[in-house]
PDB file of C-alpha atoms and ligand atoms in Angstrom:
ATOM      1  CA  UNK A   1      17.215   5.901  -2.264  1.00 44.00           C
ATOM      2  CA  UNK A   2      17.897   2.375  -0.661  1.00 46.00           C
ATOM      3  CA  UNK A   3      21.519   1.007  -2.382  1.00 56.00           C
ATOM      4  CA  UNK A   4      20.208  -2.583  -2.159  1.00 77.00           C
ATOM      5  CA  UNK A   5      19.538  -5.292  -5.416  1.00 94.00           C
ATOM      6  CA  UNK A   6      16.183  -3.265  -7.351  1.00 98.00           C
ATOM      7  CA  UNK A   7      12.918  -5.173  -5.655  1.00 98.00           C
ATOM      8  CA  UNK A   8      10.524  -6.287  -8.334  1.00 98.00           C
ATOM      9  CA  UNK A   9       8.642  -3.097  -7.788  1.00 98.00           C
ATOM     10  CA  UNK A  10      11.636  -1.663  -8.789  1.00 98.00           C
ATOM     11  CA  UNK A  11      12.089  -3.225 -12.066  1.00 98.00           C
ATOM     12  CA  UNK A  12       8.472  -2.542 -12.254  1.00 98.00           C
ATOM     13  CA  UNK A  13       9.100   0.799 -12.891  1.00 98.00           C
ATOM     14  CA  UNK A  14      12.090   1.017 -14.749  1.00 98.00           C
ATOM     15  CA  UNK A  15       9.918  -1.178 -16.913  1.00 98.00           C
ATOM     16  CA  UNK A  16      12.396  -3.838 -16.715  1.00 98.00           C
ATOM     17  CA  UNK A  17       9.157  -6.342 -15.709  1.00 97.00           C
ATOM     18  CA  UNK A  18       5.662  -5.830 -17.608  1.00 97.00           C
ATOM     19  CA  UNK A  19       2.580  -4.821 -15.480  1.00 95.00           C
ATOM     20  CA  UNK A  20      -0.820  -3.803 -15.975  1.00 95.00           C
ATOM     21  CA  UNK A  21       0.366  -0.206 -15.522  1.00 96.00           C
ATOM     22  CA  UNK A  22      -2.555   2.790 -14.300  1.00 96.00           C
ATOM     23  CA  UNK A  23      -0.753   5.722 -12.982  1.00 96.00           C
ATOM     24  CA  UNK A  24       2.796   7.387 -12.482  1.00 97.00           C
ATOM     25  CA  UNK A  25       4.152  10.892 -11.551  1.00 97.00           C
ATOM     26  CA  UNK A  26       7.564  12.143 -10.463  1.00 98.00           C
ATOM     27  CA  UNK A  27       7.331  10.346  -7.156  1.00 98.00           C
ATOM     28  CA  UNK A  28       4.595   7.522  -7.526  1.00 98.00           C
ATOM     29  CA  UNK A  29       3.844   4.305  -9.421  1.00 98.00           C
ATOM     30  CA  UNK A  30       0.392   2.304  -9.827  1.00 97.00           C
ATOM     31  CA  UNK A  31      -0.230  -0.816 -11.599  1.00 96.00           C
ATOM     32  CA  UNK A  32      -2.865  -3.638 -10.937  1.00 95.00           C
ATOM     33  CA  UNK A  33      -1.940  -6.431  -7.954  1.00 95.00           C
ATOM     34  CA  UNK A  34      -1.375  -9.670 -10.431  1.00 96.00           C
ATOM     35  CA  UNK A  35      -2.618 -11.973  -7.484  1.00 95.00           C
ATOM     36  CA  UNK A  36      -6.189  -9.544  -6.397  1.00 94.00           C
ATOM     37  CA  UNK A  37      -8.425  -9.661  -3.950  1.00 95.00           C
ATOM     38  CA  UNK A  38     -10.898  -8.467  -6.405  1.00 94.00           C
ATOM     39  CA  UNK A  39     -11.018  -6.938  -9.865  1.00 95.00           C
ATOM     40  CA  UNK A  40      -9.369  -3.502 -10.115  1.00 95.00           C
ATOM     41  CA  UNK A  41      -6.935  -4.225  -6.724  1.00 95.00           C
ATOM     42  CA  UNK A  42      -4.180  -1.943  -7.297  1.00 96.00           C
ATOM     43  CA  UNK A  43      -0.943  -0.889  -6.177  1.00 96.00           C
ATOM     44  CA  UNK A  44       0.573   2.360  -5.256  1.00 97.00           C
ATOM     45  CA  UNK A  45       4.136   2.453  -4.860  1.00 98.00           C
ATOM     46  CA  UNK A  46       6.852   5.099  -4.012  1.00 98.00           C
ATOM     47  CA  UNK A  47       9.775   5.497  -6.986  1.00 98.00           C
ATOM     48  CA  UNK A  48      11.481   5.694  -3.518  1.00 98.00           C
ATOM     49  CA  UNK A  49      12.879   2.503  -2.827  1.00 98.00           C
ATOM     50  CA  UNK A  50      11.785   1.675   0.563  1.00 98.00           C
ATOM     51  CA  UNK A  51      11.409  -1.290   2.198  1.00 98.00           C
ATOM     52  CA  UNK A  52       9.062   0.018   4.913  1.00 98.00           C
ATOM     53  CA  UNK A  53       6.517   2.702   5.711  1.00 98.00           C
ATOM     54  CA  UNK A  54       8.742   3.924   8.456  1.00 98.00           C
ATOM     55  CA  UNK A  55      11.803   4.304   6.285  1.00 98.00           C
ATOM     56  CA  UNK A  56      10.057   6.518   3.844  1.00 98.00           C
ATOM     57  CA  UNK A  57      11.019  10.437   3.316  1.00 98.00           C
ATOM     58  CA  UNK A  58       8.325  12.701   3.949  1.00 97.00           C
ATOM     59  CA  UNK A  59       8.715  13.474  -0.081  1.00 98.00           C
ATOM     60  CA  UNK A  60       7.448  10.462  -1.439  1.00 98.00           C
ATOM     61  CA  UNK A  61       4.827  10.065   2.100  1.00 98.00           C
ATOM     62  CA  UNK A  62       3.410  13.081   0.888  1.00 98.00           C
ATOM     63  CA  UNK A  63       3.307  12.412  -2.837  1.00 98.00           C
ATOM     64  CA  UNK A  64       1.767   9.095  -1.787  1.00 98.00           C
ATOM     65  CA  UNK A  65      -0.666  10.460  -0.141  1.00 98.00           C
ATOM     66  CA  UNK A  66      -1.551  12.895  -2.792  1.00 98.00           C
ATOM     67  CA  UNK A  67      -2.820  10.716  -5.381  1.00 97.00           C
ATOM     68  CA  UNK A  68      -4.337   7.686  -3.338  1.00 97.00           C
ATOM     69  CA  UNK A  69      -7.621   9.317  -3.283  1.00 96.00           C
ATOM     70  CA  UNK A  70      -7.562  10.211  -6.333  1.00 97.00           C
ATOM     71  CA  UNK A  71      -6.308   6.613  -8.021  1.00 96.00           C
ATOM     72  CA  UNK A  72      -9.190   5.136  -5.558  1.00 96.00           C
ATOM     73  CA  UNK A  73     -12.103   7.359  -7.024  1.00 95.00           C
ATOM     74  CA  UNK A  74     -11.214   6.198 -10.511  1.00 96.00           C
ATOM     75  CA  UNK A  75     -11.087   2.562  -9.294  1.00 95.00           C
ATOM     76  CA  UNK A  76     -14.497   3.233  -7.975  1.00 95.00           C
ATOM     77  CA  UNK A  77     -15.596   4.760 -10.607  1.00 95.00           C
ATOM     78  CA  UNK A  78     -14.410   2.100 -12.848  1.00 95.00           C
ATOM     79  CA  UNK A  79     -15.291  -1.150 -11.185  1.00 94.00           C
ATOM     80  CA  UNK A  80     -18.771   0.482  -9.075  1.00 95.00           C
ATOM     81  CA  UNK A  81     -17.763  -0.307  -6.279  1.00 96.00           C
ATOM     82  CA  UNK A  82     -18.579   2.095  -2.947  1.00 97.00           C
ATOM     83  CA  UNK A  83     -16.691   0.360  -0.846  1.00 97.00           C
ATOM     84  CA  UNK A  84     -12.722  -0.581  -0.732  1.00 98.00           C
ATOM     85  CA  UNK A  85     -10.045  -1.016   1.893  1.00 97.00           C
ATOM     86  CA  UNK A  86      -6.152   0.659   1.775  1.00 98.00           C
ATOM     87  CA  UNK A  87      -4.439  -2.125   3.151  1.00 97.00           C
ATOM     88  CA  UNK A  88      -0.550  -1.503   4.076  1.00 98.00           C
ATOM     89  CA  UNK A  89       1.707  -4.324   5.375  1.00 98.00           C
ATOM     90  CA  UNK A  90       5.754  -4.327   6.889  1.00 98.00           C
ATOM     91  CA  UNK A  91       7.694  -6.486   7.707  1.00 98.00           C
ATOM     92  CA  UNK A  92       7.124 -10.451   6.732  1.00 97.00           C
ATOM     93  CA  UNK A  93       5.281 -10.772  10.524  1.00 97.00           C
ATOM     94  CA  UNK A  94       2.397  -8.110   8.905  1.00 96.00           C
ATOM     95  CA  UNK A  95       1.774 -10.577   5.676  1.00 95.00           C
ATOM     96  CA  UNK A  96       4.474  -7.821   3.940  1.00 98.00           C
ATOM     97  CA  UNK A  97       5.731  -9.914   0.862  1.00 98.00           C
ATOM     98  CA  UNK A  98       7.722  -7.507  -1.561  1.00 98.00           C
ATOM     99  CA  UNK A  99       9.992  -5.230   0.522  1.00 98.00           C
ATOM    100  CA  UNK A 100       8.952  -2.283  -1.182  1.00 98.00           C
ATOM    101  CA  UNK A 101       6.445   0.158   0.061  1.00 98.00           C
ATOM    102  CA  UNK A 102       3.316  -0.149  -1.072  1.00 98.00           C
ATOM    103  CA  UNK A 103      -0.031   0.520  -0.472  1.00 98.00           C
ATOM    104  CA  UNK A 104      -2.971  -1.874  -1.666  1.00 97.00           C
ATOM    105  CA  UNK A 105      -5.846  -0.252  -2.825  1.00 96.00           C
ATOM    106  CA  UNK A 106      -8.878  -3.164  -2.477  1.00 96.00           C
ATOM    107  CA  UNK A 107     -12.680  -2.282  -3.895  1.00 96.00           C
ATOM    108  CA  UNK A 108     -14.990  -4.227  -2.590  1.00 97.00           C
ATOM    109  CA  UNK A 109     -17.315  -5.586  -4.954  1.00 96.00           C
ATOM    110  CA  UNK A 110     -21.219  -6.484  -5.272  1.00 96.00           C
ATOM    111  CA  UNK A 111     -20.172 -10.230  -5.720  1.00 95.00           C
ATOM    112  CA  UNK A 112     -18.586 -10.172  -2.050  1.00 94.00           C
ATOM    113  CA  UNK A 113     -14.959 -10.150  -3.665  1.00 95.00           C
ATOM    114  CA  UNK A 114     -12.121  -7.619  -1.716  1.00 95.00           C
ATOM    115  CA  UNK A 115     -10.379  -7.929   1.791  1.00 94.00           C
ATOM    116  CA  UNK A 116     -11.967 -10.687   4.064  1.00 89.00           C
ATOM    117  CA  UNK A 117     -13.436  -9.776   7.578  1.00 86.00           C
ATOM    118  CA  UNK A 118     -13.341 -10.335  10.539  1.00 85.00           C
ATOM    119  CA  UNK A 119      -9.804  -9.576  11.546  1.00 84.00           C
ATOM    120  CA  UNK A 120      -8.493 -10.591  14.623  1.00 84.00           C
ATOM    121  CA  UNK A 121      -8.949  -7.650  17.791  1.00 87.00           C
ATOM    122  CA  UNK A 122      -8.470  -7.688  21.321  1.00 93.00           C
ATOM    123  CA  UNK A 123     -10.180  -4.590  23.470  1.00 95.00           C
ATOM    124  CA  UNK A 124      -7.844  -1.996  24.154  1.00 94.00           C
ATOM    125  CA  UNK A 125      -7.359  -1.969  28.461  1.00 95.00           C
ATOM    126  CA  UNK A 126      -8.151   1.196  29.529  1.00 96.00           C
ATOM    127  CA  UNK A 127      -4.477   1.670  31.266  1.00 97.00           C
ATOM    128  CA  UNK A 128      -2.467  -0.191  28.772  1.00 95.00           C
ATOM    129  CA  UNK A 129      -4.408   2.433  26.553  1.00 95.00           C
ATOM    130  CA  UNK A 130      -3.526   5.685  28.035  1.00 96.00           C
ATOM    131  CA  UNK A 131       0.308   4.292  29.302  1.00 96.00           C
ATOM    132  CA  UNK A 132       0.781   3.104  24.974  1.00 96.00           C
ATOM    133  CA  UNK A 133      -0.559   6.659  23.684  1.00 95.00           C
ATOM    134  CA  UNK A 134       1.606   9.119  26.436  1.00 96.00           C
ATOM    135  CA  UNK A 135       4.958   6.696  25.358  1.00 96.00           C
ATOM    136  CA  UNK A 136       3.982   6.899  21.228  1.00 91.00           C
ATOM    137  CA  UNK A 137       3.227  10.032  21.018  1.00 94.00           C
ATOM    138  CA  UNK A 138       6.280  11.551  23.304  1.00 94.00           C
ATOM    139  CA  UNK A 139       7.806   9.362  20.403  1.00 88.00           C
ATOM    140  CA  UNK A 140       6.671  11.492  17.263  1.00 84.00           C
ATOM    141  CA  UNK A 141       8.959  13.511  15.567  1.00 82.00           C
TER     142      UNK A 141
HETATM  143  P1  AMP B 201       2.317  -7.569   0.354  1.00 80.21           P
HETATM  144  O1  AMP B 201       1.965  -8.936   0.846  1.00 80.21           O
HETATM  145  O2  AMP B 201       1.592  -6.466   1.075  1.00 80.21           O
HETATM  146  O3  AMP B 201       3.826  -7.370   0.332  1.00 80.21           O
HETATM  147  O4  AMP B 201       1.791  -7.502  -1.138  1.00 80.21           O
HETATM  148  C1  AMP B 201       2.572  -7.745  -2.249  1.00 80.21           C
HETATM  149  C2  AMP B 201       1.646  -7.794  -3.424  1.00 80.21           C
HETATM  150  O5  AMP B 201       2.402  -7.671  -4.611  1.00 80.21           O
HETATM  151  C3  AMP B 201       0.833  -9.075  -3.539  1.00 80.21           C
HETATM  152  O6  AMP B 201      -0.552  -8.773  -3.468  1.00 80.21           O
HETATM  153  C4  AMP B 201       1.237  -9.646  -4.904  1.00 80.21           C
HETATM  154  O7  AMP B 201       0.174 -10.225  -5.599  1.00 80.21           O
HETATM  155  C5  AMP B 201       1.751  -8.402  -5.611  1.00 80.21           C
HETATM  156  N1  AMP B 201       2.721  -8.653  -6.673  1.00 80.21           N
HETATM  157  C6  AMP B 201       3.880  -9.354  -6.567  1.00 80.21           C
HETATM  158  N2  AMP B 201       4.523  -9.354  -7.759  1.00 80.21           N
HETATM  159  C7  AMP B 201       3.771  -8.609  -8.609  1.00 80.21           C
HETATM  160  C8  AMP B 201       3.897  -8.236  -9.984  1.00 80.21           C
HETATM  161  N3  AMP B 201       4.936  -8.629 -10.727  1.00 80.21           N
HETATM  162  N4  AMP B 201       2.927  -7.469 -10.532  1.00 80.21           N
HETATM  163  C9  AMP B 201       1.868  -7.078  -9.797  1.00 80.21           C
HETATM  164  N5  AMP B 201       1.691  -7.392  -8.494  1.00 80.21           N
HETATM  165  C10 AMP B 201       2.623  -8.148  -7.913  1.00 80.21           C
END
C-alpha cells in the first residue's frame, strides 16, 4: 500500500466520495466512469493503491484479473452491447489522469458510442522487432 495523500479512487472506496458503485470484493472496486465514452463505461480499480500497472503486487493483478470478465459480461449483458474495449493508461504521457490503477471497461454501442478508432500505428521493422522482444523478454521476471 502506497503511503501517499488517498487519490480520489481512494476516497472512492472508503466511500469518502459518492459513485455510481457496481462491484467490490476483498481486493477490487467498480463503479461507473462519471465522464463515459458510452453508457455503462466502468471502472475497475485495485483497493491497492497504485499509481501504475507496473507497481502493482501480483495480489491485486490477479484479483483484477479475476473479475474483469466477469464485470464485462454483465455490462454486456446489461447495455447489449457485443463489442467493448479494456482500455488501461500510465503515466500522464498515456492520457493516465487519476494516478490510481485502473482499468476502463468501454462497450461499444449500436449508436456508434465507446472508444474512437483509428489509433495512431507505425509497422513494426522486422529487426527493431526481433532486437525489442530478445531485450523485453530477457527483462521479465
Ligand atoms: P484515465 O485518463 O485513464 O486516468 O481515466 C480516469 C477516468 O476517471 C476518467 O475517465 C474520468 O472520467 C474518471 N473519473 C474521474 N473522477 C471520477 C469520479 N469521481 N467518479 C467516476 N469516475 C471518475
Amino acid at each position: 500500500m502506497s503511503d501517499a495523500e488517498p487519490s480520489i479512487f481512494t476516497r472512492i472506496i472508503n466511500g469518502e466520495i459518492p459513485c455510481y458503485k457496481l462491484y467490490e470484493d476483498e481486493h477490487v472496486f467498480a463503479f461507473l466512469d462519471i465522464n463515459p465514452f458510452s453508457l455503462g463505461h466502468t471502472l475497475v480499480v485495485p483497493k491497492e493503491q497504485a499509481a501504475t500497472l507496473d507497481t502493482l503486487s501480483d495480489e491485486s493483478s490477479a484479483a483484477i484479473g479475476r473479475v474483469l470478465p466477469r464485470i464485462s459480461r454483465a455490462i454486456l449483458a446489461v447495455t447489449g452491447a457485443v463489442d467493448f474495449n479494456i482500455l488501461q493508461n500510465n503515466g500522464e504521457a498515456a492520457f493516465q489522469s487519476v494516478f490510481h490503477v485502473h482499468f476502463h471497461i468501454i462497450p461499444k454501442l449500436e449508436d456508434g458510442s465507446g472508444l474512437a478508432w483509428p489509433f495512431a500505428t507505425k509497422q513494426l521493422d522486422p529487426e527493431v522487432g526481433a532486437q525489442l522482444a530478445e531485450t523485453i523478454s530477457a527483462a521479465i521476471e
